[in-house]
GROMACS .gro file of C-alpha atoms in nm:
model
  257
    1UNK     CA    1   1.829   1.672   1.194
    2UNK     CA    2   1.676   2.017   1.232
    3UNK     CA    3   1.776   2.117   0.879
    4UNK     CA    4   1.631   1.793   0.740
    5UNK     CA    5   1.301   1.849   0.924
    6UNK     CA    6   1.287   2.210   0.807
    7UNK     CA    7   1.360   2.111   0.447
    8UNK     CA    8   1.135   1.803   0.415
    9UNK     CA    9   0.850   1.844   0.663
   10UNK     CA   10   0.788   2.214   0.730
   11UNK     CA   11   0.853   2.323   0.370
   12UNK     CA   12   0.539   2.516   0.262
   13UNK     CA   13   0.547   2.335  -0.073
   14UNK     CA   14   0.492   2.005   0.105
   15UNK     CA   15   0.196   2.120   0.314
   16UNK     CA   16  -0.061   1.979   0.064
   17UNK     CA   17   0.114   1.640   0.078
   18UNK     CA   18   0.107   1.645   0.457
   19UNK     CA   19  -0.263   1.738   0.458
   20UNK     CA   20  -0.344   1.468   0.203
   21UNK     CA   21  -0.165   1.204   0.411
   22UNK     CA   22  -0.330   1.317   0.735
   23UNK     CA   23  -0.679   1.324   0.581
   24UNK     CA   24  -0.617   0.987   0.415
   25UNK     CA   25  -0.520   0.814   0.740
   26UNK     CA   26  -0.793   0.987   0.942
   27UNK     CA   27  -1.061   0.897   0.686
   28UNK     CA   28  -0.957   0.533   0.685
   29UNK     CA   29  -0.962   0.513   1.067
   30UNK     CA   30  -1.302   0.685   1.092
   31UNK     CA   31  -1.446   0.468   0.815
   32UNK     CA   32  -1.325   0.147   0.978
   33UNK     CA   33  -1.467   0.260   1.311
   34UNK     CA   34  -1.807   0.328   1.155
   35UNK     CA   35  -1.817   0.000   0.961
   36UNK     CA   36  -1.720  -0.196   1.271
   37UNK     CA   37  -2.003  -0.029   1.463
   38UNK     CA   38  -2.245  -0.114   1.182
   39UNK     CA   39  -2.120  -0.471   1.185
   40UNK     CA   40  -2.173  -0.497   1.562
   41UNK     CA   41  -2.516  -0.329   1.542
   42UNK     CA   42  -2.412  -0.041   1.767
   43UNK     CA   43  -2.461   0.330   1.734
   44UNK     CA   44  -2.680   0.527   1.495
   45UNK     CA   45  -2.491   0.427   1.180
   46UNK     CA   46  -2.655   0.207   0.915
   47UNK     CA   47  -2.574   0.096   0.562
   48UNK     CA   48  -2.694   0.328   0.285
   49UNK     CA   49  -2.924   0.132   0.053
   50UNK     CA   50  -3.160   0.359  -0.145
   51UNK     CA   51  -3.398   0.151  -0.351
   52UNK     CA   52  -3.248  -0.166  -0.209
   53UNK     CA   53  -2.904  -0.099  -0.362
   54UNK     CA   54  -2.617  -0.102  -0.111
   55UNK     CA   55  -2.403   0.204  -0.184
   56UNK     CA   56  -2.046   0.125  -0.083
   57UNK     CA   57  -1.831   0.414   0.034
   58UNK     CA   58  -1.595   0.353  -0.256
   59UNK     CA   59  -1.852   0.536  -0.474
   60UNK     CA   60  -1.821   0.879  -0.307
   61UNK     CA   61  -1.451   0.799  -0.263
   62UNK     CA   62  -1.399   0.779  -0.638
   63UNK     CA   63  -1.581   1.109  -0.689
   64UNK     CA   64  -1.377   1.288  -0.422
   65UNK     CA   65  -1.051   1.140  -0.553
   66UNK     CA   66  -1.122   1.260  -0.907
   67UNK     CA   67  -1.228   1.608  -0.793
   68UNK     CA   68  -0.937   1.647  -0.553
   69UNK     CA   69  -0.684   1.504  -0.797
   70UNK     CA   70  -0.778   1.731  -1.087
   71UNK     CA   71  -0.803   2.026  -0.852
   72UNK     CA   72  -0.458   1.957  -0.710
   73UNK     CA   73  -0.306   1.932  -1.057
   74UNK     CA   74  -0.451   2.268  -1.154
   75UNK     CA   75  -0.375   2.453  -0.830
   76UNK     CA   76  -0.004   2.378  -0.789
   77UNK     CA   77   0.174   2.324  -0.456
   78UNK     CA   78   0.096   2.649  -0.274
   79UNK     CA   79  -0.210   2.836  -0.160
   80UNK     CA   80  -0.540   2.759   0.008
   81UNK     CA   81  -0.686   2.592  -0.301
   82UNK     CA   82  -0.401   2.342  -0.315
   83UNK     CA   83  -0.452   2.254   0.053
   84UNK     CA   84  -0.828   2.210   0.012
   85UNK     CA   85  -0.783   1.989  -0.294
   86UNK     CA   86  -0.523   1.784  -0.108
   87UNK     CA   87  -0.766   1.722   0.178
   88UNK     CA   88  -1.045   1.626  -0.065
   89UNK     CA   89  -0.809   1.390  -0.245
   90UNK     CA   90  -0.691   1.233   0.081
   91UNK     CA   91  -1.048   1.173   0.199
   92UNK     CA   92  -1.142   1.018  -0.134
   93UNK     CA   93  -0.833   0.797  -0.142
   94UNK     CA   94  -0.905   0.678   0.211
   95UNK     CA   95  -1.259   0.575   0.114
   96UNK     CA   96  -1.144   0.404  -0.206
   97UNK     CA   97  -0.854   0.206  -0.061
   98UNK     CA   98  -1.061   0.099   0.238
   99UNK     CA   99  -1.262  -0.106  -0.013
  100UNK     CA  100  -0.968  -0.195  -0.238
  101UNK     CA  101  -1.041  -0.567  -0.197
  102UNK     CA  102  -1.396  -0.517  -0.328
  103UNK     CA  103  -1.259  -0.355  -0.642
  104UNK     CA  104  -0.995  -0.627  -0.683
  105UNK     CA  105  -1.236  -0.920  -0.647
  106UNK     CA  106  -1.549  -0.743  -0.782
  107UNK     CA  107  -1.736  -0.887  -0.485
  108UNK     CA  108  -1.837  -0.782  -0.133
  109UNK     CA  109  -1.540  -0.937   0.049
  110UNK     CA  110  -1.506  -0.653   0.301
  111UNK     CA  111  -1.512  -0.877   0.610
  112UNK     CA  112  -1.365  -1.190   0.450
  113UNK     CA  113  -1.006  -1.309   0.439
  114UNK     CA  114  -0.969  -1.147   0.097
  115UNK     CA  115  -1.080  -0.820   0.251
  116UNK     CA  116  -0.762  -0.804   0.457
  117UNK     CA  117  -0.590  -0.691   0.139
  118UNK     CA  118  -0.750  -0.350   0.184
  119UNK     CA  119  -0.576  -0.299   0.518
  120UNK     CA  120  -0.241  -0.402   0.369
  121UNK     CA  121  -0.282  -0.161   0.079
  122UNK     CA  122  -0.377   0.128   0.308
  123UNK     CA  123  -0.073   0.070   0.530
  124UNK     CA  124   0.154   0.047   0.226
  125UNK     CA  125   0.006   0.361   0.069
  126UNK     CA  126   0.052   0.555   0.392
  127UNK     CA  127   0.412   0.435   0.418
  128UNK     CA  128   0.487   0.542   0.060
  129UNK     CA  129   0.328   0.884   0.118
  130UNK     CA  130   0.534   0.925   0.434
  131UNK     CA  131   0.851   0.840   0.241
  132UNK     CA  132   0.764   1.099  -0.025
  133UNK     CA  133   0.696   1.352   0.248
  134UNK     CA  134   1.034   1.270   0.405
  135UNK     CA  135   1.217   1.356   0.084
  136UNK     CA  136   1.241   1.025  -0.102
  137UNK     CA  137   1.162   1.051  -0.470
  138UNK     CA  138   1.278   0.845  -0.771
  139UNK     CA  139   1.299   1.159  -0.987
  140UNK     CA  140   1.438   1.397  -0.727
  141UNK     CA  141   1.767   1.561  -0.821
  142UNK     CA  142   1.820   1.760  -0.503
  143UNK     CA  143   2.036   1.484  -0.354
  144UNK     CA  144   2.272   1.471  -0.654
  145UNK     CA  145   2.608   1.641  -0.654
  146UNK     CA  146   2.666   1.937  -0.891
  147UNK     CA  147   2.876   1.714  -1.119
  148UNK     CA  148   2.598   1.455  -1.134
  149UNK     CA  149   2.343   1.723  -1.216
  150UNK     CA  150   2.553   1.840  -1.508
  151UNK     CA  151   2.585   1.484  -1.637
  152UNK     CA  152   2.222   1.413  -1.722
  153UNK     CA  153   2.316   1.081  -1.877
  154UNK     CA  154   2.439   0.936  -1.549
  155UNK     CA  155   2.132   1.063  -1.362
  156UNK     CA  156   1.895   0.909  -1.616
  157UNK     CA  157   2.096   0.585  -1.613
  158UNK     CA  158   2.071   0.567  -1.233
  159UNK     CA  159   1.694   0.606  -1.247
  160UNK     CA  160   1.660   0.343  -1.520
  161UNK     CA  161   1.877   0.093  -1.334
  162UNK     CA  162   1.671   0.139  -1.020
  163UNK     CA  163   1.347   0.085  -1.207
  164UNK     CA  164   1.505  -0.225  -1.360
  165UNK     CA  165   1.556  -0.359  -1.008
  166UNK     CA  166   1.195  -0.265  -0.929
  167UNK     CA  167   1.068  -0.464  -1.228
  168UNK     CA  168   1.277  -0.767  -1.129
  169UNK     CA  169   1.141  -0.750  -0.775
  170UNK     CA  170   0.788  -0.737  -0.916
  171UNK     CA  171   0.853  -1.040  -1.136
  172UNK     CA  172   0.982  -1.223  -0.828
  173UNK     CA  173   0.653  -1.163  -0.651
  174UNK     CA  174   0.785  -0.903  -0.405
  175UNK     CA  175   0.522  -0.634  -0.445
  176UNK     CA  176   0.592  -0.447  -0.120
  177UNK     CA  177   0.968  -0.432  -0.179
  178UNK     CA  178   0.912  -0.321  -0.538
  179UNK     CA  179   0.681  -0.034  -0.440
  180UNK     CA  180   0.905   0.087  -0.161
  181UNK     CA  181   1.205   0.037  -0.390
  182UNK     CA  182   1.072   0.300  -0.630
  183UNK     CA  183   1.157   0.553  -0.357
  184UNK     CA  184   1.442   0.373  -0.176
  185UNK     CA  185   1.674   0.214  -0.437
  186UNK     CA  186   1.850  -0.008  -0.183
  187UNK     CA  187   1.523  -0.191  -0.110
  188UNK     CA  188   1.464  -0.261  -0.481
  189UNK     CA  189   1.816  -0.402  -0.512
  190UNK     CA  190   1.758  -0.643  -0.221
  191UNK     CA  191   1.427  -0.756  -0.371
  192UNK     CA  192   1.591  -0.817  -0.708
  193UNK     CA  193   1.874  -1.027  -0.561
  194UNK     CA  194   1.673  -1.246  -0.324
  195UNK     CA  195   1.496  -1.570  -0.420
  196UNK     CA  196   1.163  -1.534  -0.599
  197UNK     CA  197   0.835  -1.616  -0.434
  198UNK     CA  198   0.686  -1.952  -0.543
  199UNK     CA  199   0.428  -1.901  -0.815
  200UNK     CA  200   0.573  -1.570  -0.930
  201UNK     CA  201   0.644  -1.518  -1.303
  202UNK     CA  202   1.020  -1.531  -1.235
  203UNK     CA  203   0.991  -1.859  -1.041
  204UNK     CA  204   0.770  -2.024  -1.303
  205UNK     CA  205   1.012  -1.938  -1.579
  206UNK     CA  206   1.356  -1.956  -1.418
  207UNK     CA  207   1.307  -2.226  -1.153
  208UNK     CA  208   1.127  -2.468  -1.382
  209UNK     CA  209   1.444  -2.669  -1.449
  210UNK     CA  210   1.616  -2.582  -1.122
  211UNK     CA  211   1.455  -2.804  -0.858
  212UNK     CA  212   1.708  -2.704  -0.593
  213UNK     CA  213   1.637  -2.333  -0.634
  214UNK     CA  214   1.263  -2.404  -0.643
  215UNK     CA  215   1.285  -2.604  -0.320
  216UNK     CA  216   1.487  -2.329  -0.150
  217UNK     CA  217   1.233  -2.067  -0.256
  218UNK     CA  218   0.940  -2.273  -0.126
  219UNK     CA  219   1.117  -2.343   0.204
  220UNK     CA  220   1.205  -1.975   0.255
  221UNK     CA  221   0.849  -1.866   0.172
  222UNK     CA  222   0.708  -2.127   0.412
  223UNK     CA  223   0.933  -2.014   0.697
  224UNK     CA  224   0.855  -1.650   0.630
  225UNK     CA  225   0.481  -1.714   0.633
  226UNK     CA  226   0.506  -1.908   0.958
  227UNK     CA  227   0.706  -1.629   1.119
  228UNK     CA  228   0.496  -1.333   1.008
  229UNK     CA  229   0.145  -1.469   0.945
  230UNK     CA  230   0.044  -1.444   1.312
  231UNK     CA  231   0.175  -1.091   1.383
  232UNK     CA  232   0.041  -0.963   1.049
  233UNK     CA  233  -0.303  -1.107   1.122
  234UNK     CA  234  -0.312  -0.949   1.469
  235UNK     CA  235  -0.219  -0.608   1.328
  236UNK     CA  236  -0.483  -0.638   1.055
  237UNK     CA  237  -0.748  -0.741   1.309
  238UNK     CA  238  -0.654  -0.452   1.537
  239UNK     CA  239  -0.672  -0.195   1.257
  240UNK     CA  240  -0.949  -0.325   1.034
  241UNK     CA  241  -1.142  -0.568   1.254
  242UNK     CA  242  -1.143  -0.950   1.248
  243UNK     CA  243  -1.250  -1.130   0.934
  244UNK     CA  244  -1.557  -1.352   0.914
  245UNK     CA  245  -1.518  -1.700   1.055
  246UNK     CA  246  -1.552  -1.971   0.790
  247UNK     CA  247  -1.878  -2.160   0.763
  248UNK     CA  248  -1.899  -2.463   0.991
  249UNK     CA  249  -2.134  -2.758   1.036
  250UNK     CA  250  -2.382  -2.541   1.228
  251UNK     CA  251  -2.410  -2.286   0.948
  252UNK     CA  252  -2.220  -1.983   0.818
  253UNK     CA  253  -2.008  -1.788   1.057
  254UNK     CA  254  -2.051  -1.453   0.880
  255UNK     CA  255  -2.111  -1.155   1.103
  256UNK     CA  256  -2.360  -0.893   0.984
  257UNK     CA  257  -2.238  -0.574   0.824
   0.00000   0.00000   0.00000
């Protein structure tokens, strides 16, 4: 355990990745705290709207991400410059992904049900970064035996097969398993073997003339949603704040932002 920690966490070459992850998570948490205070009308924070135009924080986030990303590419994995660029990139990525749903829907859905997608994406991005920091990599050859390193064909074939499983999982509508499976092959294999989600490209094409398989997929998806919808919603509300209540007979239930 000590050797693994020394090799994967305290390695100086991975310090920029650690700083990027830390700044990414911290930026997201601070941003959500500020936006929740603005929504509740507390504190000194207010929306930035010069000339009547609401400037979302995704705008400076894109700028910081571009600057930090190009700087990180040019500075390598060591040195102060690499660490500074990693922090800039992490801050920018935190601002951008906090408003991922706005980019996806091209609408201000920050506090709506669609806006919960931003919290999911941030959690998934942080998990993937943590896996990379822990030593998981689809192109890493450090875990291969000397014989496997000499046989480049088998190494390339292993990578291609794993990405094949990732593509199948994507076609089956299992986005989370596919993304994690790019780093952990076993997860991609499970996603490729399990039933497809209803409405996914795989289900529309392969279950069209298989009513039994289609019914099993719909039943499994329904049970899964019933089991995890409540806990997932509570986690999202705790991290990102509750979504707007739908409009009722007495008027809209939208809270101010």
